[in-house]
Tab-separated table of C-alpha atoms in Angstrom:
chain	number	residue	atom	x	y	z
D	1	VAL	CA	1.159	15.157	1.126
D	2	GLN	CA	4.384	13.481	2.275
D	3	LEU	CA	4.458	9.770	3.051
D	4	GLN	CA	6.772	7.645	5.154
D	5	ALA	CA	6.504	3.858	5.153
D	6	SER	CA	7.776	1.619	7.916
D	7	GLY	CA	7.388	-1.867	9.313
D	8	GLY	CA	9.326	-3.938	6.833
D	9	GLY	CA	11.692	-6.673	7.865
D	10	LEU	CA	12.734	-10.290	7.554
D	11	VAL	CA	10.089	-12.940	8.189
D	12	GLN	CA	9.778	-16.643	7.560
D	13	ALA	CA	7.321	-18.020	5.052
D	14	GLY	CA	3.890	-18.298	6.601
D	15	GLY	CA	4.566	-15.415	8.929
D	16	SER	CA	2.904	-12.033	9.231
D	17	LEU	CA	3.966	-8.413	9.034
D	18	THR	CA	2.138	-5.099	9.184
D	19	LEU	CA	3.370	-2.127	7.220
D	20	SER	CA	2.487	1.403	8.238
D	21	CYS	CA	2.573	4.611	6.267
D	22	ALA	CA	2.397	7.972	7.998
D	23	ALA	CA	1.283	11.026	6.084
D	24	SER	CA	1.946	14.666	6.739
D	25	GLY	CA	0.215	17.609	5.177
D	26	SER	CA	-3.376	18.607	4.852
D	27	SER	CA	-6.470	17.039	3.322
D	28	PHE	CA	-5.428	13.440	3.924
D	29	GLY	CA	-9.042	12.390	3.511
D	30	ARG	CA	-9.061	13.638	-0.090
D	31	TYR	CA	-6.518	11.014	-1.154
D	32	ALA	CA	-6.975	7.483	-2.336
D	33	LEU	CA	-4.122	5.394	-0.968
D	34	GLY	CA	-2.289	2.436	-2.353
D	35	TRP	CA	0.462	-0.021	-1.637
D	36	PHE	CA	2.787	-1.149	-4.407
D	37	ARG	CA	5.848	-3.340	-4.435
D	38	GLN	CA	8.907	-3.781	-6.545
D	39	ALA	CA	10.986	-6.918	-6.495
D	40	SER	CA	14.584	-6.839	-7.628
D	41	GLY	CA	14.766	-6.674	-11.403
D	42	LYS	CA	11.016	-6.333	-11.822
D	43	GLU	CA	8.591	-3.517	-12.451
D	44	ARG	CA	6.600	-1.903	-9.684
D	45	GLU	CA	3.281	-3.675	-9.233
D	46	PHE	CA	-0.020	-2.963	-7.556
D	47	VAL	CA	-0.722	-4.654	-4.225
D	48	ALA	CA	-3.731	-2.958	-2.640
D	49	ALA	CA	-5.679	0.297	-2.668
D	50	ILE	CA	-8.288	1.952	-0.498
D	51	SER	CA	-10.780	4.697	-1.251
D	52	ARG	CA	-10.849	8.100	0.407
D	53	THR	CA	-13.338	7.039	3.032
D	54	GLY	CA	-12.009	3.528	3.466
D	55	SER	CA	-15.282	2.029	2.340
D	56	THR	CA	-13.821	0.314	-0.717
D	57	THR	CA	-10.676	-1.752	-1.061
D	58	PHE	CA	-8.944	-3.449	-3.972
D	59	TYR	CA	-6.322	-6.163	-4.062
D	60	ALA	CA	-4.050	-7.813	-6.553
D	61	ASP	CA	-5.072	-11.413	-7.157
D	62	SER	CA	-1.737	-12.586	-5.774
D	63	VAL	CA	-2.473	-11.172	-2.305
D	64	LYS	CA	-6.251	-11.556	-2.002
D	65	GLY	CA	-7.209	-13.304	1.185
D	66	ARG	CA	-3.748	-12.759	2.690
D	67	PHE	CA	-3.299	-8.969	2.774
D	68	SER	CA	-5.585	-6.297	4.170
D	69	ILE	CA	-5.361	-2.552	3.623
D	70	SER	CA	-6.880	-0.068	6.047
D	71	ARG	CA	-6.642	3.609	6.859
D	72	ASP	CA	-7.177	5.929	9.792
D	73	ASN	CA	-7.958	9.401	8.472
D	74	ALA	CA	-7.822	10.975	11.918
D	75	LYS	CA	-4.262	9.716	12.421
D	76	LYS	CA	-3.271	10.167	8.757
D	77	MET	CA	-2.148	6.570	8.556
D	78	VAL	CA	-2.530	3.718	6.109
D	79	TYR	CA	-1.709	0.111	6.934
D	80	LEU	CA	-1.043	-3.104	5.101
D	81	GLN	CA	-1.533	-6.251	7.139
D	82	MET	CA	0.214	-9.161	5.506
D	83	THR	CA	-0.373	-12.745	6.562
D	84	ASN	CA	0.719	-16.124	5.253
D	85	LEU	CA	3.680	-14.468	3.593
D	86	LYS	CA	5.436	-16.244	0.752
D	87	PRO	CA	8.961	-15.873	-0.619
D	88	GLU	CA	7.478	-14.307	-3.749
D	89	ASP	CA	6.193	-11.441	-1.581
D	90	THR	CA	9.788	-10.311	-1.112
D	91	ALA	CA	10.079	-6.758	-2.421
D	92	VAL	CA	10.384	-3.129	-1.496
D	93	TYR	CA	6.916	-1.936	-0.546
D	94	TYR	CA	5.791	1.608	-1.256
D	95	CYS	CA	2.781	3.538	-0.068
D	96	ALA	CA	1.300	6.103	-2.420
D	97	ALA	CA	-1.407	8.741	-2.463
D	98	ASP	CA	-3.563	10.122	-5.253
D	99	HIS	CA	-5.779	13.183	-4.855
D	100	VAL	CA	-9.189	12.158	-6.206
D	101	ILE	CA	-12.688	13.565	-6.113
D	102	LEU	CA	-15.129	11.608	-3.997
D	103	SER	CA	-16.941	10.053	-6.938
D	104	ALA	CA	-13.806	8.989	-8.779
D	105	PRO	CA	-12.788	5.333	-8.874
D	106	THR	CA	-9.898	4.315	-6.689
D	107	PRO	CA	-6.860	3.955	-8.921
D	108	THR	CA	-4.818	0.760	-9.020
D	109	SER	CA	-2.197	1.800	-11.541
D	110	PRO	CA	1.001	3.347	-10.207
D	111	THR	CA	0.854	5.946	-12.980
D	112	HIS	CA	-2.150	7.576	-11.280
D	113	TYR	CA	-0.367	8.164	-7.998
D	114	ASP	CA	1.411	11.455	-7.483
D	115	HIS	CA	2.883	11.054	-4.020
D	116	TRP	CA	5.157	8.232	-2.906
D	117	GLY	CA	6.831	7.146	0.272
D	118	GLN	CA	10.437	6.017	0.373
D	119	GLY	CA	9.766	2.270	0.497
D	120	THR	CA	10.344	-0.407	3.103
D	121	GLN	CA	12.004	-3.757	2.440
D	122	VAL	CA	10.090	-6.967	3.092
D	123	THR	CA	12.050	-10.202	2.855
D	124	VAL	CA	10.348	-13.564	3.219
D	125	SER	CA	12.635	-16.541	3.727
D	126	SER	CA	11.633	-20.047	2.732
């Protein structure tokens, strides 16, 4: 599966932004999907993940209550709605996909993900 993220930009603190990730290829519904971010000079970190069916979601503590991940398997899309953005949310955001069996837990570590989009920059000004 190939992934392409979009929707990044410059926003003021407290603002909102929605990232989108379009997938191409077959069997989109067989992939768990995740969003990760990497700030300048820091390691890539987990932001949110969603199970194959969309029934289960996971969030980093730093974004709980502010971010929401969703997917549309028919459109082969995954989204990250971000609200109440903070300057510390500034980073390049990546979408990722991991082929998992239905009963497998949804991974939250970047090492489990095999397919990555190119990243989209999110900058939050104070």
